[in-house]
Coordinates of C-alpha atoms in Angstrom, one line a residue:
M1226 CA 115.3 163.4 117.9
R1227 CA 118.0 164.9 115.7
C1228 CA 119.2 161.5 114.6
S1229 CA 115.7 160.6 113.6
E1230 CA 115.3 163.8 111.6
T1231 CA 118.6 163.2 109.8
L1232 CA 117.5 159.7 108.7
E1233 CA 114.1 160.9 107.6
S1234 CA 115.5 163.8 105.5
D1235 CA 118.1 161.7 103.8
H1236 CA 116.7 160.0 100.7
S1237 CA 119.7 157.9 99.8
P1238 CA 119.1 154.2 98.8
T1239 CA 120.9 152.9 101.9
H1240 CA 118.8 154.8 104.3
S1241 CA 115.6 154.0 102.4
V1242 CA 116.4 150.3 102.8
L1243 CA 117.2 150.7 106.5
L1244 CA 114.0 152.6 107.1
G1245 CA 112.0 149.9 105.2
L1246 CA 113.5 147.2 107.3
R1247 CA 112.8 149.1 110.5
V1248 CA 109.2 149.6 109.5
I1249 CA 108.8 145.8 108.9
G1250 CA 110.2 145.2 112.3
A1251 CA 112.6 142.5 111.2
T1252 CA 115.8 144.5 111.7
I1253 CA 117.2 146.3 114.7
A1254 CA 119.5 149.3 113.8
T1255 CA 121.9 150.1 116.7
M1256 CA 122.7 153.8 116.3
G1257 CA 126.3 155.1 116.7
P1258 CA 127.3 158.2 118.6
W1259 CA 126.9 160.4 115.4
G1260 CA 123.5 158.9 114.4
E1261 CA 124.9 156.5 111.8
P1262 CA 123.6 152.8 111.8
E1263 CA 126.3 150.8 113.6
L1264 CA 124.9 147.2 113.5
L1265 CA 122.1 145.5 111.8
V1266 CA 120.6 142.4 113.6
W1267 CA 118.3 140.2 111.5
R1268 CA 115.5 138.6 113.5
P1269 CA 113.4 136.3 111.3
E1270 CA 111.2 135.2 114.2
A1271 CA 109.9 138.7 114.4
V1272 CA 108.1 138.1 111.0
A1273 CA 107.7 134.3 110.8
S1274 CA 106.3 133.5 114.3
E1275 CA 103.0 134.7 115.6
P1276 CA 101.5 133.9 119.0
P1277 CA 98.9 131.2 118.9
V1278 CA 95.3 132.5 118.9
P1279 CA 93.7 131.4 122.2
V1280 CA 90.7 129.1 121.9
G1281 CA 87.5 130.8 122.8
L1282 CA 84.7 129.1 124.6
E1283 CA 82.5 129.4 121.5
V1284 CA 84.9 127.2 119.5
K1285 CA 84.7 124.4 122.1
L1286 CA 80.9 124.8 122.3
G1287 CA 80.6 124.6 118.6
A1288 CA 82.8 121.4 118.5
L1289 CA 80.7 119.9 121.3
V1290 CA 77.4 120.5 119.4
L1291 CA 78.7 119.3 116.1
L1292 CA 80.2 116.1 117.5
L1293 CA 77.0 115.3 119.4
V1294 CA 74.6 115.8 116.5
L1295 CA 76.8 114.0 113.8
T1296 CA 77.6 111.0 116.0
L1297 CA 74.0 110.7 117.0
I1298 CA 72.8 110.7 113.4
C1299 CA 75.4 108.2 112.4
S1300 CA 74.4 105.9 115.3
L1301 CA 70.7 105.9 114.4
V1302 CA 71.0 105.5 110.6
P1303 CA 71.8 101.8 110.7
I1304 CA 68.9 101.1 113.1
C1305 CA 66.4 102.9 110.8
V1306 CA 67.8 101.2 107.6
L1307 CA 68.4 97.6 108.8
R1308 CA 65.6 97.2 111.4
R1309 CA 62.6 98.0 109.2
P1310 CA 60.0 95.2 109.2
G1311 CA 60.5 92.8 106.3
A1312 CA 57.7 91.7 103.9
N1313 CA 58.5 88.0 104.4
A1314 CA 61.0 85.5 105.7
E1315 CA 63.0 85.7 102.6
A1316 CA 63.5 89.5 102.9
S1317 CA 64.5 89.0 106.5
A1318 CA 67.1 86.4 105.6
S1319 CA 68.6 88.6 102.9
R1320 CA 68.7 91.5 105.3
Q1321 CA 70.5 89.3 107.8
K1322 CA 73.1 88.3 105.2
A1323 CA 73.6 92.0 104.3
L1324 CA 74.0 92.8 108.0
S1325 CA 76.6 90.1 108.4
L1326 CA 78.6 91.5 105.4
V1327 CA 78.4 95.1 106.6
S1328 CA 79.5 93.9 110.1
C1329 CA 82.7 92.5 108.5
F1330 CA 83.4 96.0 107.3
A1331 CA 82.8 97.3 110.8
G1332 CA 85.1 94.6 112.1
G1333 CA 87.9 96.1 110.0
V1334 CA 87.2 99.5 111.3
F1335 CA 87.4 98.2 114.9
L1336 CA 90.6 96.4 114.2
A1337 CA 92.2 99.5 112.8
T1338 CA 90.9 101.5 115.8
C1339 CA 92.4 99.1 118.2
L1340 CA 95.9 98.8 116.6
L1341 CA 96.3 102.2 115.1
D1342 CA 94.3 104.6 117.3
L1343 CA 93.8 103.3 120.9
L1344 CA 97.1 101.6 121.5
P1345 CA 99.4 104.4 120.0
D1346 CA 97.4 107.1 121.8
Y1347 CA 97.6 105.2 125.1
L1348 CA 101.4 104.4 124.8
A1349 CA 102.2 108.0 123.9
A1350 CA 100.1 109.5 126.7
I1351 CA 101.5 107.3 129.5
D1352 CA 105.1 107.8 128.3
E1353 CA 104.6 111.5 128.3
A1354 CA 103.0 111.4 131.8
L1355 CA 105.9 109.3 133.2
A1356 CA 108.5 111.6 131.6
A1357 CA 106.7 114.7 133.2
L1358 CA 107.0 113.0 136.6
H1359 CA 110.6 112.1 135.9
V1360 CA 109.8 108.4 136.5
T1361 CA 112.0 105.7 134.9
L1362 CA 110.8 102.1 135.1
Q1363 CA 112.5 98.8 134.2
F1364 CA 109.1 97.0 134.5
P1365 CA 106.9 97.1 131.4
L1366 CA 104.1 99.1 133.1
Q1367 CA 102.4 100.0 129.8
E1368 CA 101.9 96.5 128.7
F1369 CA 100.9 95.4 132.2
I1370 CA 98.0 97.9 132.2
L1371 CA 96.9 96.6 128.8
A1372 CA 96.9 93.0 130.2
M1373 CA 94.9 94.1 133.2
G1374 CA 92.2 95.5 130.9
F1375 CA 92.2 92.3 128.9
F1376 CA 91.9 90.1 132.0
L1377 CA 89.2 92.3 133.5
V1378 CA 86.8 91.4 130.7
L1379 CA 87.9 87.8 130.7
V1380 CA 87.2 87.4 134.4
M1381 CA 83.9 89.2 134.3
E1382 CA 82.8 87.0 131.4
Q1383 CA 83.8 83.8 133.1
I1384 CA 82.1 84.8 136.3
T1385 CA 78.9 85.6 134.4
L1386 CA 79.1 82.2 132.6
A1387 CA 79.6 80.3 135.9
Y1388 CA 76.6 82.1 137.5
K1389 CA 74.4 81.5 134.5
E1390 CA 75.3 77.8 134.4
Q1391 CA 74.5 77.4 138.1
S1392 CA 71.2 79.3 137.9
G1393 CA 70.0 77.6 134.8
P1394 CA 68.6 79.2 131.6
P1395 CA 66.8 82.5 132.1
P1396 CA 63.0 82.8 131.6
R1397 CA 61.8 83.3 128.1
E1398 CA 60.5 86.7 129.0
E1399 CA 64.0 87.9 130.0
M1400 CA 65.4 86.5 126.8
R1401 CA 62.9 88.5 124.7
A1402 CA 63.6 91.6 126.7
L1403 CA 67.2 91.5 125.7
L1404 CA 67.2 89.8 122.3
G1405 CA 65.3 91.0 119.3
T1406 CA 63.3 88.7 117.0
T1407 CA 62.7 89.0 113.3
N1408 CA 59.1 88.6 112.3
G1409 CA 58.4 86.8 115.6
G1410 CA 60.6 83.9 114.5
P1411 CA 63.9 82.5 115.7
Q1412 CA 67.1 84.3 115.2
H1413 CA 69.6 83.2 112.6
C1414 CA 73.1 83.7 113.9
H1415 CA 76.6 82.3 113.9
D1416 CA 77.6 79.4 116.0
G1417 CA 80.1 80.3 118.6
P1418 CA 80.5 81.7 122.1
G1419 CA 78.3 84.6 123.0
V1420 CA 75.5 84.0 120.6
P1421 CA 72.0 82.5 121.0
Q1422 CA 71.9 78.8 120.1
P1423 CA 69.2 77.1 118.1
G1424 CA 67.9 75.4 121.2
G1425 CA 66.7 78.7 122.6
T1426 CA 69.2 79.1 125.4
P1427 CA 71.2 82.3 124.9
A1428 CA 74.8 82.4 125.8
A1429 CA 75.5 84.8 128.7
P1430 CA 78.4 86.8 127.4
S1431 CA 76.6 88.3 124.4
A1432 CA 75.1 91.3 126.2
L1433 CA 78.1 91.6 128.5
R1434 CA 80.5 91.8 125.5
A1435 CA 78.3 94.4 123.9
C1436 CA 78.3 96.5 127.1
V1437 CA 82.1 96.2 127.4
L1438 CA 82.4 97.2 123.7
V1439 CA 80.3 100.3 124.3
F1440 CA 82.1 101.1 127.5
S1441 CA 85.6 100.9 126.1
L1442 CA 84.7 103.1 123.1
A1443 CA 82.9 105.5 125.3
L1444 CA 85.8 105.9 127.7
H1445 CA 88.2 106.4 124.8
S1446 CA 85.8 109.0 123.3
V1447 CA 85.9 110.9 126.6
F1448 CA 89.7 111.1 126.4
E1449 CA 89.6 112.2 122.8
G1450 CA 87.2 115.0 123.8
L1451 CA 89.6 115.9 126.6
A1452 CA 92.3 116.5 124.0
V1453 CA 90.0 119.1 122.3
G1454 CA 88.9 120.7 125.5
L1455 CA 92.4 121.1 126.9
Q1456 CA 93.7 122.8 123.7
R1457 CA 94.7 126.4 123.9
D1458 CA 95.5 126.9 120.2
R1459 CA 92.5 127.7 118.1
A1460 CA 93.9 126.2 114.9
R1461 CA 94.9 123.0 116.6
A1462 CA 91.5 122.7 118.3
M1463 CA 89.6 123.1 115.0
E1464 CA 91.9 120.6 113.3
L1465 CA 91.3 118.0 116.0
C1466 CA 87.5 118.7 115.9
L1467 CA 87.4 118.0 112.1
A1468 CA 89.4 114.8 112.5
L1469 CA 87.1 113.6 115.3
L1470 CA 84.0 114.4 113.2
L1471 CA 85.1 112.0 110.5
H1472 CA 86.4 109.4 113.0
K1473 CA 83.4 109.4 115.3
G1474 CA 81.0 109.2 112.4
I1475 CA 82.5 106.0 111.0
L1476 CA 82.9 104.5 114.5
A1477 CA 79.2 105.3 115.4
V1478 CA 78.0 103.5 112.3
S1479 CA 80.3 100.5 113.0
L1480 CA 79.2 100.3 116.6
S1481 CA 75.5 100.3 115.7
L1482 CA 76.1 97.6 113.1
R1483 CA 78.1 95.5 115.7
L1484 CA 75.3 95.8 118.2
L1485 CA 72.6 94.9 115.7
Q1486 CA 74.7 91.9 114.7
S1487 CA 74.5 90.8 118.4
H1488 CA 70.7 90.7 118.0
L1489 CA 70.1 93.3 120.6
R1490 CA 66.7 95.1 120.5
A1491 CA 66.6 98.3 118.5
Q1492 CA 65.8 100.3 121.6
V1493 CA 68.9 99.0 123.3
V1494 CA 71.1 99.8 120.3
A1495 CA 69.7 103.3 120.1
G1496 CA 70.4 103.8 123.8
C1497 CA 74.0 102.7 123.3
G1498 CA 74.3 105.0 120.4
I1499 CA 73.0 108.0 122.4
L1500 CA 75.5 107.1 125.2
F1501 CA 78.4 106.8 122.8
S1502 CA 77.4 110.1 121.1
C1503 CA 77.5 112.0 124.4
M1504 CA 80.9 110.8 125.5
T1505 CA 83.1 113.0 123.2
P1506 CA 81.1 116.2 124.0
L1507 CA 81.4 115.3 127.7
G1508 CA 85.2 115.0 127.3
I1509 CA 85.3 118.5 125.6
G1510 CA 83.3 120.0 128.5
L1511 CA 85.6 118.4 131.1
G1512 CA 88.7 119.5 129.2
A1513 CA 87.5 123.1 129.0
A1514 CA 86.7 123.1 132.8
L1515 CA 90.1 121.5 133.7
A1516 CA 92.3 123.3 131.2
E1517 CA 93.9 125.4 134.0
S1518 CA 94.4 122.6 136.5
A1519 CA 95.7 119.8 134.4
G1520 CA 98.9 118.4 135.7
P1521 CA 101.2 115.3 135.4
L1522 CA 99.3 113.3 138.0
H1523 CA 96.0 114.0 136.2
Q1524 CA 97.6 112.9 132.9
L1525 CA 99.0 109.7 134.5
A1526 CA 95.6 108.8 135.9
Q1527 CA 94.0 109.5 132.5
S1528 CA 96.6 107.3 130.8
V1529 CA 96.0 104.4 133.2
L1530 CA 92.2 104.5 132.5
E1531 CA 92.9 104.7 128.7
G1532 CA 95.2 101.7 128.9
M1533 CA 92.5 99.7 130.7
A1534 CA 90.0 100.7 128.0
A1535 CA 92.5 99.7 125.3
G1536 CA 93.0 96.3 126.9
T1537 CA 89.2 95.7 127.0
F1538 CA 88.9 96.7 123.4
L1539 CA 91.7 94.4 122.5
Y1540 CA 89.8 91.5 124.0
I1541 CA 86.5 92.4 122.3
T1542 CA 88.2 92.9 118.9
F1543 CA 90.2 89.6 118.8
L1544 CA 88.0 87.2 120.8
E1545 CA 84.5 88.5 119.9
I1546 CA 84.2 90.5 116.7
L1547 CA 86.7 88.9 114.3
P1548 CA 86.0 85.2 115.3
Q1549 CA 82.2 85.6 115.0
E1550 CA 82.3 87.2 111.6
L1551 CA 84.8 84.8 110.1
A1552 CA 83.4 81.6 111.7
T1553 CA 80.9 80.7 109.0
S1554 CA 81.7 79.3 105.6
E1555 CA 79.4 81.7 103.7
Q1556 CA 81.0 84.3 101.4
R1557 CA 84.5 84.0 103.0
I1558 CA 86.4 85.9 100.3
L1559 CA 83.9 88.8 100.3
K1560 CA 84.0 89.1 104.1
V1561 CA 87.8 89.3 104.0
I1562 CA 87.6 92.0 101.3
L1563 CA 85.1 94.0 103.4
L1564 CA 87.3 93.5 106.5
L1565 CA 90.3 94.9 104.7
T1566 CA 88.3 97.7 103.2
G1567 CA 87.1 98.8 106.7
F1568 CA 90.7 98.6 108.0
A1569 CA 92.0 100.6 105.0
L1570 CA 89.3 103.3 105.4
L1571 CA 90.2 104.1 109.0
T1572 CA 93.9 103.7 108.2
G1573 CA 93.6 106.4 105.5
L1574 CA 91.6 108.6 107.8
L1575 CA 94.3 108.4 110.5
F1576 CA 97.0 109.0 108.0
I1577 CA 95.3 112.2 106.8
Q1578 CA 94.7 113.2 110.5
V1579 CA 98.5 112.9 111.2

């Protein structure tokens, strides 16, 4: 007590500085036997570092609701705009051309999503999981899982084709239940695998590929939601939420355009949009529930599933989306420009997110 009174009563500059530093909490003054400061230890972390603010449940619930509402709106807007009944056949044909051009833009978005989002996220996650388990492999496990996802879709599609060829063409009622018609007339679409042909016999993989596309994006969305739900830092959780709002909005529009280009009925496209919109909020809820029990084995299982989803998306992107949009000879240069624009848009968004 006497040492403290001596320091407080002395108004010399040296003691004032020492007292100021002690008030800030950035300096520790070790007192000597006579009350004089013996050693000053500077601790910058006492001022610079602050403990992360824990994420409250209200932040995760707010992110869940925002992502659900925004993604749902973005999924339904293309249906409302592009599936309005046309006044005549000419208006319907022009709308179909516009849909084809906008689908090229969506194809660029999907290409960037595949190469710059799904694949890097998967590779980083599985490397981190293996490192946490102290596992070192000489076998390229990451690429093998990607290949398994790729071949999964390929085998499913070929089995479906073989079954359809043996069973014969489906009844006209089943075809109408799956495929939409414009003004009651025939569909105008690109030649190629997976699209209805002029003779009236639809190719089997069209609906299957659409389902696989929705499934792969939905599974990836669950994992992105898990990243938000597992966060314990409030600032990081809000940053991820804002990035996902932009990312999912663009992907929702692109997915609806892609499904409309596959000539699915508007009700089917809306159902797929609702399913896709619910996946990221579902991941946030699961992440919030599992935040305390997440371990290396959980992370490895999640990474394997994400790798399978990335492999399926790889197949859909390069063997379904891009070939179909670039197969026709109409407006080739404009389609390439729109493709590059969609790729550049998502690339810029991911660059800002990083």
